Coordinates of C-alpha atoms and ligand atoms in Angstrom, one line a residue:
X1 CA 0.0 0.0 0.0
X2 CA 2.1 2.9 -1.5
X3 CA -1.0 5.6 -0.6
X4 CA 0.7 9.0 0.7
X5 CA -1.1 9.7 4.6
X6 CA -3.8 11.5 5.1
X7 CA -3.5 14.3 7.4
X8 CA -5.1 13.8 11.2
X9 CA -7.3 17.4 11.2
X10 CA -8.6 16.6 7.5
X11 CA -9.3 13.2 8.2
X12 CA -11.0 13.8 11.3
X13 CA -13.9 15.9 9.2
X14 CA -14.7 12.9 7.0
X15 CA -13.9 9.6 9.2
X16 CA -14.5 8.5 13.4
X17 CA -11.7 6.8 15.2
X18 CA -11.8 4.2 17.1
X19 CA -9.6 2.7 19.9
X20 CA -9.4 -0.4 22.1
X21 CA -6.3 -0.5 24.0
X22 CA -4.8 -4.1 25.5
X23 CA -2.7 -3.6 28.8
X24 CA -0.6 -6.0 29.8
X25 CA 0.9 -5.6 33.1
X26 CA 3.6 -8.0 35.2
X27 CA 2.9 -8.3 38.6
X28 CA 5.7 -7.5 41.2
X29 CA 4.7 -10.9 43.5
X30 CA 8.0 -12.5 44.7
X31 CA 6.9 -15.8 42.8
X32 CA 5.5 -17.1 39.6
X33 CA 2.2 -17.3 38.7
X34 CA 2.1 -21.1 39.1
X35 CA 5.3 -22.2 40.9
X36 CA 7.6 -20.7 44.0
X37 CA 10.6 -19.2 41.2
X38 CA 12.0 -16.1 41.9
X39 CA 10.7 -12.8 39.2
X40 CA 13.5 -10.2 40.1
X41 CA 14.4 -8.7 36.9
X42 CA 18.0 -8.5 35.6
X43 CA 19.0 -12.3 36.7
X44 CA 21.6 -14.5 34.6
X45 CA 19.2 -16.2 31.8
X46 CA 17.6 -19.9 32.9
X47 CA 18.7 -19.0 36.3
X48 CA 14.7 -18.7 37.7
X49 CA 13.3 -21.9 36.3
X50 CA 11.7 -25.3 37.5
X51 CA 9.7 -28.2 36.2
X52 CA 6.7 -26.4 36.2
X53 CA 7.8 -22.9 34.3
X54 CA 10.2 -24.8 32.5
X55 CA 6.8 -27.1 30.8
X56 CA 8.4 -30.6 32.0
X57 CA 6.3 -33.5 31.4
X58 CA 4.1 -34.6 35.0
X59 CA 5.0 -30.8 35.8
X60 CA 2.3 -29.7 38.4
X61 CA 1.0 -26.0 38.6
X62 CA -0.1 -24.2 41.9
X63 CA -2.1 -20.6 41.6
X64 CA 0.1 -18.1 43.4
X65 CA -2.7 -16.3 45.9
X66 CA -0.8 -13.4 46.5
X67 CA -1.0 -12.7 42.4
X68 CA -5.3 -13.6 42.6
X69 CA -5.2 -10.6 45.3
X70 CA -3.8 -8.7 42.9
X71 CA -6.0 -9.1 40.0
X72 CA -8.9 -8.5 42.3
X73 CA -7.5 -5.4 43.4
X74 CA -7.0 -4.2 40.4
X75 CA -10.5 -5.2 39.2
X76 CA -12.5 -3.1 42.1
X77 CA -10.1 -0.7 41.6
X78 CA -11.1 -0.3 37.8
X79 CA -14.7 -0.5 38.9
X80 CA -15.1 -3.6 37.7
X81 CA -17.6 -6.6 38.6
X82 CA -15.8 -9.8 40.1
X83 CA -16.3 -12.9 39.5
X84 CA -17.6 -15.7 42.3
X85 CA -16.0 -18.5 40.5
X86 CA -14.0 -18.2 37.4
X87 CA -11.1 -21.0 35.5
X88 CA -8.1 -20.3 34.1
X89 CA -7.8 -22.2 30.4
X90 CA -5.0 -23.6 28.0
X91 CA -4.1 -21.2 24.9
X92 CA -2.9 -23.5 22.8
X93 CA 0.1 -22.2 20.0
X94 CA 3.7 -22.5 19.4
X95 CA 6.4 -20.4 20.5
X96 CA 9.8 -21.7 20.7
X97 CA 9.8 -18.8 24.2
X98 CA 6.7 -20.9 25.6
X99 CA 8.0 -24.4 26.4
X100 CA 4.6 -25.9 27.1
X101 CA 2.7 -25.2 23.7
X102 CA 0.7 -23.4 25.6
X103 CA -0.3 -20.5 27.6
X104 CA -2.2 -21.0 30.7
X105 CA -4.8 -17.9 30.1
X106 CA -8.1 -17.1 31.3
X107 CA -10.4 -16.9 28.6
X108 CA -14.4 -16.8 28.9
X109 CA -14.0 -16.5 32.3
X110 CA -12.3 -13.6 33.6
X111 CA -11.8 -13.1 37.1
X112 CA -12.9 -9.4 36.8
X113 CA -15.4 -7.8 34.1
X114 CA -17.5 -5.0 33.0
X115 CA -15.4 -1.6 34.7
X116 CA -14.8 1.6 33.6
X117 CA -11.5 4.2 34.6
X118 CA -12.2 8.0 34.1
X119 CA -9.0 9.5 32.6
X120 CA -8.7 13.3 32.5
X121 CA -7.7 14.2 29.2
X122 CA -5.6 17.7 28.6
X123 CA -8.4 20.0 26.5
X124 CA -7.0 21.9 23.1
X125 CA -8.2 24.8 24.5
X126 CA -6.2 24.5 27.8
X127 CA -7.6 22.9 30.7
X128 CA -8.8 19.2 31.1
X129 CA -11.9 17.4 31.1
X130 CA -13.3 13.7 32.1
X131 CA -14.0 11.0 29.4
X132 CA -14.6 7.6 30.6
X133 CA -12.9 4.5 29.3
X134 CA -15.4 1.3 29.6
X135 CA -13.2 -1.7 30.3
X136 CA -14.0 -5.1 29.1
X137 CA -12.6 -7.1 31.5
X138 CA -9.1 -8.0 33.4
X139 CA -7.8 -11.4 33.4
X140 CA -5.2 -13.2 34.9
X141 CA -2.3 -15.1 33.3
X142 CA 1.5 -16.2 32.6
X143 CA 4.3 -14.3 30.7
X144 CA 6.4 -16.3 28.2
X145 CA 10.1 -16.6 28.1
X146 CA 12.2 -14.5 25.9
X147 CA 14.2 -15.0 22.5
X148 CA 17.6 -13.5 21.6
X149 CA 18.3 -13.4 18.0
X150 CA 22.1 -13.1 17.5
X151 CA 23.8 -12.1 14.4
X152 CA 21.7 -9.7 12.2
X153 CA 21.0 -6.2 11.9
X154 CA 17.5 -5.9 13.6
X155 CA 17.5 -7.9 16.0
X156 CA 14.6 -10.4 14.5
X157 CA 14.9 -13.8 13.5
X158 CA 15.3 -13.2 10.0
X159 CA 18.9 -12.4 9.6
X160 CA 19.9 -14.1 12.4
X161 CA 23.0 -16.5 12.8
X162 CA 21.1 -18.0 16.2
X163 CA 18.6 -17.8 18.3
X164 CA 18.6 -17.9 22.2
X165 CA 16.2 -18.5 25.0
X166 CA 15.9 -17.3 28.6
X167 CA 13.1 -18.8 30.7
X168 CA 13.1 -16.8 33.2
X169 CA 10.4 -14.5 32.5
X170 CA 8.3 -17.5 31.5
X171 CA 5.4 -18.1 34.0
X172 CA 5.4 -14.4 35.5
X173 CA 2.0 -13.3 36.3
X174 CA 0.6 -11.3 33.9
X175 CA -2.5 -9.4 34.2
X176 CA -4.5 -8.3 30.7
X177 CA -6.5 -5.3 31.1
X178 CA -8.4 -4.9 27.9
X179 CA -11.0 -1.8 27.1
X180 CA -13.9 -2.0 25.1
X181 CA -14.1 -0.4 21.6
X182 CA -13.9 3.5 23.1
X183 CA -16.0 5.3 21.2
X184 CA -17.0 9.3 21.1
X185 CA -13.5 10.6 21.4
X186 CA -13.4 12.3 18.3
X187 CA -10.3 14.4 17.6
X188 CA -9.0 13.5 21.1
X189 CA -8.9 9.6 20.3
X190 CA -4.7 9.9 20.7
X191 CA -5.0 12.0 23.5
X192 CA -7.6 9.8 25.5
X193 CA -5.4 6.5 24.5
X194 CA -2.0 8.4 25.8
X195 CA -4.3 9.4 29.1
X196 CA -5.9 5.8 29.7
X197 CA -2.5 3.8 29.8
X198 CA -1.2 7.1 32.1
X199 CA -4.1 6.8 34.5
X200 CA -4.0 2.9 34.2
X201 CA 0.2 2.9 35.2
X202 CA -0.9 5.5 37.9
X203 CA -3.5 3.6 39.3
X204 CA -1.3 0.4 39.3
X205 CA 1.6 1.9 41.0
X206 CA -0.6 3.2 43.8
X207 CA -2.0 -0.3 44.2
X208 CA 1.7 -1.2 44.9
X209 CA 0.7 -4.2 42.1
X210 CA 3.6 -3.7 39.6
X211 CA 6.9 -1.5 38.6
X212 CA 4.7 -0.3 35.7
X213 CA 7.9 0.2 33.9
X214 CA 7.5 0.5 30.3
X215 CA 10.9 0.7 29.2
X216 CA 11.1 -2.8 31.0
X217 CA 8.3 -4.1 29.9
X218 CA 6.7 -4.8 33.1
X219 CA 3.5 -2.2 31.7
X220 CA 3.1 -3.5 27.3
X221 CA 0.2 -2.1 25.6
X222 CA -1.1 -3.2 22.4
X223 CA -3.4 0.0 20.6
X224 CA -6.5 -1.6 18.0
X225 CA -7.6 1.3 15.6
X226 CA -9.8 1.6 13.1
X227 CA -11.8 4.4 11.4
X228 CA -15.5 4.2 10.5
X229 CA -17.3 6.9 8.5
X230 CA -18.5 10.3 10.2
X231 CA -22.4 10.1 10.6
X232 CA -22.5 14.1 9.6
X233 CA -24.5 16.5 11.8
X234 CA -27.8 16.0 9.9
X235 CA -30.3 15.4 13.1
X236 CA -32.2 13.3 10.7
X237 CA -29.5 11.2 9.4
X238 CA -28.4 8.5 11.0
X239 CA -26.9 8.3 14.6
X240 CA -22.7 8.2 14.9
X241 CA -22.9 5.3 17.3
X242 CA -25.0 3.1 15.2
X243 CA -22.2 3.3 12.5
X244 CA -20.8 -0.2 12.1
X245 CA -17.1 -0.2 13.5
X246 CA -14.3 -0.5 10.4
X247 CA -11.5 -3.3 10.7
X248 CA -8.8 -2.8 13.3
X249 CA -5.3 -3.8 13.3
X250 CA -3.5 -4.3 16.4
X251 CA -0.5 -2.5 17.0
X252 CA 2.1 -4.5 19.5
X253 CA 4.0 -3.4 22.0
X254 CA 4.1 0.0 22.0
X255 CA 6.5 1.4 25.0
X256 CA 5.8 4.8 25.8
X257 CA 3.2 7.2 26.9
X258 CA 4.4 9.4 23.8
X259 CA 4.4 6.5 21.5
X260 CA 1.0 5.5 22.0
X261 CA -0.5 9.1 20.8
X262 CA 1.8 8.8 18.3
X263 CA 1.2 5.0 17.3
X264 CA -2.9 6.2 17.4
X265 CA -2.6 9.3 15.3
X266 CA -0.5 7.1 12.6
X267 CA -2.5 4.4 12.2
X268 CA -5.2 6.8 11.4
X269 CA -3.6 8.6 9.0
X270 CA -2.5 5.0 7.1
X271 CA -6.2 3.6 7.3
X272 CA -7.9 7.0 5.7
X273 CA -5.5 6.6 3.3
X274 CA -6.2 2.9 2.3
X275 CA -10.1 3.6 2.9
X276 CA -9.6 7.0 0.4
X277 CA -8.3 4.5 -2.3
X278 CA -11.8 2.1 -1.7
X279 CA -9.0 -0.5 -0.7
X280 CA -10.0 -3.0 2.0
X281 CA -7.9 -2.5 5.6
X282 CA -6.1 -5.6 6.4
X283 CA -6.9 -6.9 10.1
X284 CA -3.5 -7.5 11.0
X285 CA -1.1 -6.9 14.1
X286 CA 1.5 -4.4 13.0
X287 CA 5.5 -3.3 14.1
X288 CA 5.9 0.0 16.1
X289 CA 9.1 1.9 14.8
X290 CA 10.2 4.6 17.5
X291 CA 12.8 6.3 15.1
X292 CA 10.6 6.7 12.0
X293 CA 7.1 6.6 14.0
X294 CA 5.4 4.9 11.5
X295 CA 4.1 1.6 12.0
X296 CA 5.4 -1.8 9.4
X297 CA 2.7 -5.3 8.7
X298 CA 3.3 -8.1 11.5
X299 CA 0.6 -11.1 11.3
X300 CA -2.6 -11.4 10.1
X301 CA -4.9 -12.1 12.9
X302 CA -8.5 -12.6 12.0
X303 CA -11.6 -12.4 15.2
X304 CA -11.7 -15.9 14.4
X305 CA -7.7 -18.1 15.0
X306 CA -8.5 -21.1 16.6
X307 CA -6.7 -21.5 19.9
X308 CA -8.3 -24.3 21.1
X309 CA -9.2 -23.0 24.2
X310 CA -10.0 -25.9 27.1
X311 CA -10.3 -25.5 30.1
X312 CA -6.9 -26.6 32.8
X313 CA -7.6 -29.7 34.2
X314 CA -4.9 -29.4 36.2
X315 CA -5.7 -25.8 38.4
X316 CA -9.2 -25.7 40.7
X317 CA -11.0 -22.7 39.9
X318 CA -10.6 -19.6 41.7
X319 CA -13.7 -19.1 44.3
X320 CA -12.7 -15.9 46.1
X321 CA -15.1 -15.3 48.7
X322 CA -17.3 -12.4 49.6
X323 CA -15.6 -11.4 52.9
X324 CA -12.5 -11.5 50.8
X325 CA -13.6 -9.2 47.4
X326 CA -15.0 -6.7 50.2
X327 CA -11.5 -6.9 52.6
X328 CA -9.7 -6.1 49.7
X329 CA -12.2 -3.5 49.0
X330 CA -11.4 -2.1 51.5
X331 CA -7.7 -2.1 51.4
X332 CA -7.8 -0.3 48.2
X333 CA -5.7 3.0 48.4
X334 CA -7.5 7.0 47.3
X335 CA -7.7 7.4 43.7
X336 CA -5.0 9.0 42.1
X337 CA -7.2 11.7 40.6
X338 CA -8.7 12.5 43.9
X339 CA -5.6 12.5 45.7
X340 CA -4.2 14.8 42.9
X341 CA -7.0 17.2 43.4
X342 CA -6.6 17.1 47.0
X343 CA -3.2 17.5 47.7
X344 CA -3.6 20.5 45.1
X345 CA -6.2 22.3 47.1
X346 CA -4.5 21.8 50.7
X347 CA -0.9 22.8 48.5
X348 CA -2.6 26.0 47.0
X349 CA -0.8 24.9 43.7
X350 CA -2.4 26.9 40.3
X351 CA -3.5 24.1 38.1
X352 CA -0.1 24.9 36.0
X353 CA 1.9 24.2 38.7
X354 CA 0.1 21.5 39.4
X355 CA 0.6 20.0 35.7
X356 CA 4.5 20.9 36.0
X357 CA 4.7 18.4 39.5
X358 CA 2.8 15.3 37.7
X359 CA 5.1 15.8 34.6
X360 CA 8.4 15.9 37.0
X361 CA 6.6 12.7 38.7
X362 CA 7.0 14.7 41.5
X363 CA 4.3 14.5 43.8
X364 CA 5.2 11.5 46.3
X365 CA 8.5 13.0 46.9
X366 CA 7.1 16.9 47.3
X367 CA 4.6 15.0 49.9
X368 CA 6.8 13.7 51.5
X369 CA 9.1 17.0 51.7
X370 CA 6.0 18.6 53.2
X371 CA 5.8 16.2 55.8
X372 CA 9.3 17.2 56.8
X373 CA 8.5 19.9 57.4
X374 CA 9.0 22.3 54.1
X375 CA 6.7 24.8 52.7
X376 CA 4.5 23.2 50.1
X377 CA 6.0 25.9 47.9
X378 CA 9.6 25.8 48.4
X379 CA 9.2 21.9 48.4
X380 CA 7.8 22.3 44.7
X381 CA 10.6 25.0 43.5
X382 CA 13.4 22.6 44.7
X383 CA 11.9 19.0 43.1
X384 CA 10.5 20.7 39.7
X385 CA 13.2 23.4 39.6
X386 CA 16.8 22.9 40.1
X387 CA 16.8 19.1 40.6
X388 CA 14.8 18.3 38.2
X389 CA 16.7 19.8 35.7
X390 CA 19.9 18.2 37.1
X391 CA 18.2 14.7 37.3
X392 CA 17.2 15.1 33.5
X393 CA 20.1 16.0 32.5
X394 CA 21.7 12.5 34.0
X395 CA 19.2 10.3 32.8
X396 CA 17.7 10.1 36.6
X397 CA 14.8 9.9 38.5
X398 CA 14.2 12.8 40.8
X399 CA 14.5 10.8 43.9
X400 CA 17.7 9.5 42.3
X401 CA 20.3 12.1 43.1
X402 CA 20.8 11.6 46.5
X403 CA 19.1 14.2 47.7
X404 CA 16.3 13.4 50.8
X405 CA 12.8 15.2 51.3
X406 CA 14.7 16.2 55.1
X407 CA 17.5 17.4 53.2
X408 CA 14.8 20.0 51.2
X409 CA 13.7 20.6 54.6
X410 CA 16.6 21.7 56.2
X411 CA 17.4 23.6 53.7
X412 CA 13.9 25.6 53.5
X413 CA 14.3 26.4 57.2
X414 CA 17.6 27.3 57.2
X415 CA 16.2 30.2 54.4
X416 CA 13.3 31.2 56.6
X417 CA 15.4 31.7 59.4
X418 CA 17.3 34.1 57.4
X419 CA 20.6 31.9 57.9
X420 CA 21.0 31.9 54.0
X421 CA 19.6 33.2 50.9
X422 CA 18.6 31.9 47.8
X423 CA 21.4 32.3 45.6
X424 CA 23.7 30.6 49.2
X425 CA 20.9 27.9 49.1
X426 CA 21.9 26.8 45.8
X427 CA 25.3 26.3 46.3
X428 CA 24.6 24.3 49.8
X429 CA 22.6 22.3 47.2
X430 CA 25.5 22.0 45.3
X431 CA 27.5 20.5 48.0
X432 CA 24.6 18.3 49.0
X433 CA 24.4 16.9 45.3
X434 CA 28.4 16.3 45.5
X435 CA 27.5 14.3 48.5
X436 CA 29.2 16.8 51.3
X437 CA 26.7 15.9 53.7
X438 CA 23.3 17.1 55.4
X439 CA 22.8 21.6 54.6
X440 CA 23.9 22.3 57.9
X441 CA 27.3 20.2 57.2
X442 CA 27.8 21.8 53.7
X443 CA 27.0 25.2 54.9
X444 CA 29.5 24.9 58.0
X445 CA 32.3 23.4 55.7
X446 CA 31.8 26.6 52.9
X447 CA 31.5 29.1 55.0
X448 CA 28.1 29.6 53.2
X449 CA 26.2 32.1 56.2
X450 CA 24.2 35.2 56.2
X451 CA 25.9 37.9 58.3
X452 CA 24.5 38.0 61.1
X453 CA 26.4 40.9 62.5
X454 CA 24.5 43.9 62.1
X455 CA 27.7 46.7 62.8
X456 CA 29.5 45.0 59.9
X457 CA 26.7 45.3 57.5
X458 CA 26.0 49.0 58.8
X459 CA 29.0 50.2 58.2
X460 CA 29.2 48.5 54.2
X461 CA 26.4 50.8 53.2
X462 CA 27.7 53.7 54.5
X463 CA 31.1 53.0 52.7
X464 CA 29.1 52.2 50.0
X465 CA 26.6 55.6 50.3
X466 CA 29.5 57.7 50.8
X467 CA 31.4 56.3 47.8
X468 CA 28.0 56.6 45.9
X469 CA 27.0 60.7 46.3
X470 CA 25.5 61.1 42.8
X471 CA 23.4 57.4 42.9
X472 CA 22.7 58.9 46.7
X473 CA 21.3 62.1 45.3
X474 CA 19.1 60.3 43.1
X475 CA 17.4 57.8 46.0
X476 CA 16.9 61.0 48.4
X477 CA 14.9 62.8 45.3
X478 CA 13.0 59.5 44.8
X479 CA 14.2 57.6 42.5
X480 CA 13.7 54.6 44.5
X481 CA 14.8 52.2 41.5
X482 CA 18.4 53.7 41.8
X483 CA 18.9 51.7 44.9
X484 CA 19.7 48.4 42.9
X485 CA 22.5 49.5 41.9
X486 CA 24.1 50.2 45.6
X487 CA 22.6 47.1 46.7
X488 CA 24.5 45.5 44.8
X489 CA 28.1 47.4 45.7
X490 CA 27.2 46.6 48.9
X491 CA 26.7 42.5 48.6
X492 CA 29.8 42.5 46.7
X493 CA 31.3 44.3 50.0
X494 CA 30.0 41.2 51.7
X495 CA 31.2 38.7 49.2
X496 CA 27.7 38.2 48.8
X497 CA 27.3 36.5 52.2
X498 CA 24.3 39.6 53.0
X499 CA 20.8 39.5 53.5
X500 CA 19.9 41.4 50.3
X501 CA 16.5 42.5 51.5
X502 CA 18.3 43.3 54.6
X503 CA 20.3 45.4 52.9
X504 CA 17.5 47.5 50.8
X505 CA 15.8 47.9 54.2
X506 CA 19.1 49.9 55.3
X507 CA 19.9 52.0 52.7
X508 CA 16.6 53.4 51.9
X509 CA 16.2 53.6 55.9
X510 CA 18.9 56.8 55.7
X511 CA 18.4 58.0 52.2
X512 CA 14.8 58.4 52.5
Ligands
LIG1 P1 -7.3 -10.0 20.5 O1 -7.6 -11.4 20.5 O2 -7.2 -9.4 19.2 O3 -6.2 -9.6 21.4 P2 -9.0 -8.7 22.5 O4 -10.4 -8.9 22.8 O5 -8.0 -9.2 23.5 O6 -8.7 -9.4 21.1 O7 -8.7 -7.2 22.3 C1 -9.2 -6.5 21.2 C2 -9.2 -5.0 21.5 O8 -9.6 -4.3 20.3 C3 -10.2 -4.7 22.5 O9 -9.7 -3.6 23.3 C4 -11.4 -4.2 21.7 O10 -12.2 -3.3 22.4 C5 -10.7 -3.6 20.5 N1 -11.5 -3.5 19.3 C6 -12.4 -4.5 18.9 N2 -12.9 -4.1 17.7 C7 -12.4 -2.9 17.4 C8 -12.6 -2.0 16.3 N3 -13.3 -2.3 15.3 N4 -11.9 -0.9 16.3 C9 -11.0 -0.6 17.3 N5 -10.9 -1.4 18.4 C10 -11.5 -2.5 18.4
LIG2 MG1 -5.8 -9.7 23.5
LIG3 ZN1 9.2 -22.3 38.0

């Protein structure tokens, strides 16, 4: 299909997108899903394996609980229904990465069905508003192993000299989170996607469920597009929703928040195109490319492949009880949204500022900096500010420069108390980052202290008056502004180590 693509906003007059995205997310239990291996990541490959992960014959499987609290959790917490008895089944393909031949899955009868997550999605306009993504249902079920293909340019089997295999991620508990086709998004169909698997990964991490990593892998999403025809705005004509969907292809593995926008916005650009040409769109699962973002033809996969679903004769079902769905009910922590909104309001951030923490990731850290005892706004300058910028700039988290929430807070009271000032605060910060010690340590070691001495600083600004007669003259006949400039004479007197709205105070206190 050599068809040039059509452009998003011209599209968007003529065509309706539709999304359903497929989460998959790896649970952070210290076992397998169906034997007592280890799941740290990182390990020496085939080092985490047994019988049962490993798909030896007479190999017997054991549901981990800890990983069918999980999935429940997740399931109330996506609003979802949960289900009284429910069977995991056998997914039956080959994959050289899946020693068994098959994947033990749920399949009609998921553990947790029929939810909804209300993402806020950032307006055009400015601002944000709440659209509502139905979920289908969760279910619970194993990761496969991983291939190597060595030799090559691209790091795919074709090309390759040899293939290797590392079992240890085989049999890691998997939950599948998959939406229902979400329809009504209109233009913002990227933007809701993007927001979904953001609220989702926020949601999950304040479970305490997963690492939610993407660039790990530990949160994969896999976007379904397709584009049906635009109902018009005729009242009499016929209604947008009862517009048959088009066909979708499924886009794999997609590893970013930024990627799935972009993933979205290009599949719809490369189906308006086919649809323009009156071609058929092939349902197919299709390549991501990062570098070009444009996506390439994977497998065709019609509604129908044949798995041969049964289901394991080898598990019981799961039976979770009522006392238990409503104890974990009631473990389940404050929403993320509502906990933004509330920390907001007690913080007095603007909504900007607001929007500037979430994008640092800052908010559990400037929580906790509050708690020690920092002003909600000097806590925000410090984590969204300075460090932040360091912490980019070396590839880090945040929390990952060595820098404490009682550090910040130290530091903060150390400038209320009039101890230091700003521009001195950033160089104990610099001392701090270069591992020195605590503020107080750095700021003994560097000499880095406010005069305190009142006599010394007195008699800088009348040096600095008397050396100053014109700039002087100007201050007494009210040119207030002019007082800048012997503000700074008389900091430099102090090698800076002054209070300089100390030192404004004075000087205007015998000019004026
Ligand atoms: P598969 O076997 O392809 O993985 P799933 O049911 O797991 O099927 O997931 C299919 C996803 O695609 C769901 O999120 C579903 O809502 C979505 N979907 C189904 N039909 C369409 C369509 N026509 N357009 C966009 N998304 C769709
Ligand atoms: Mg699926
Ligand atoms: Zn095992």
């Amino acid at each position: 299909m050599g068809a040039e693509l059509v452009d998003v906003d011209e599209l968007l007059t003529r065509y309706d997108p539709v999304v359903g995205l497929e989460v998959h997310v790896e649970l952070n239990t210290a076992t397998k899903m169906f034997c007592g291996c280890a799941t740290g990541f990182g390990a020496d490959p085939n080092t985490q394996v047994c019988p049962v992960c490993l798909g030896l014959p007479g190999a017997l499987p054991v549901v981990n609980a800890a990983a069918v609290e999980s999935a429940i959790r997740i399931g109330l917490a996506l609003n979802s229904q949960i289900a009284p008895w429910c069977r995991f089944a056998r997914k039956n393909y080959f994959y050289p990465d899946m020693p068994k031949n098959f994947q033990t899955s749920q399949y009609d009868e998921p553990i947790a069905f029929d939810g909804y997550l209300d993402v806020d999605v950032e307006d055009p306009a400015g601002g944000t508003s709440v659209f509502r993504v139905p979920i289908e249902r969760a279910h619970m079920e194993e990761d496969t192993g991983k291939s190597l293909h060595v030799g090559g340019t691209t790091g795919r089997i074709h090309g390759a000299d040899h293939s290797l295999v590392d079992y240890n991620r085989a049999g890691i508990p998997l939950i599948e989170i998959v939406t229902r086709p979400i329809v009504g998004a209109g233009s913002r169909a990227p933007a809701v996607a993007r927001a979904y698997v953001a609220a989702l990964r926020d949601l999950l991490r304040s479970l305490g469920v997963s690492d939610v990593k993407m660039e790990q892998g530990s949160l994969r999403c896999d976007a379904n597009v397709s584009l049906r025809p635009r109902a018009g705005e005729d009242p009499a004509g016929p209604d947008q929703l009862d517009v048959p969907l088009g066909t979708r292809t499924e886009t794999k593995n997609v590893n970013s928040l930024r990627s799935v926008e972009r993933a979205v916005r290009h599949e719809m650009s490369r189906h308006a195109a086919i649809l323009d040409a009156a071609e058929p769109v092939t349902q197919e699962t299709r390549h991501w490319h990062e570098d070009t973002g444009m996506t390439t033809a994977g497998r065709p996969k019609s509604d129908a492949d044949d798995y041969r679903y049964f289901p394991e004769p080898d598990l019981v079902p799961v039976a979770p009880s009522h006392e238990d769905v409503e104890r974990l009910r009631a473990s389940l922590p404050e929403p993320p949204a509502q906990r933004r909104k509330r920390l907001q309001a007690q913080w007095g951030y603007s909504d900007l500022e607001m929007r500037d923490v979430v994008n640092a990731d800052a908010l559990d850290v400037i929580e906790q900096t509050v708690a020690a005892g920092a002003s909600p706004a000097a806590a925000r300058k410090w984590w969204t500010g300075d460090l932040a910028r360091r912490a980019n700039q070396m590839a880090l988290p945040v929390t990952g420069l060595g820098v404490t929430p009682a550090h910040i807070a130290e530091l903060d009271e150390m400038v209320r108390a009039g101890r230091v000032n700003d521009s001195m605060a950033r160089q104990v910060m610099d001392g701090v980052l270069a591992g020195e010690g605590t503020p107080a340590q750095v700021a003994e070691d560097r000499g880095l202290a406010l005069v305190q001495d009142d006599a010394a600083l007195e008699a800088a600004v009348d040096e600095v008056i008397a050396a100053n007669p014109g700039i002087a003259e100007k201050i007494r006949g009210g040119k207030v502004n002019a007082v800048g400039a012997l503000i700074g004479q008389v900091m430099k007197q102090m090698r800076g180590q002054a209070d300089a709205a100390k030192v404004r105070e004075l000087i205007l206190s015998r000019l004026t």
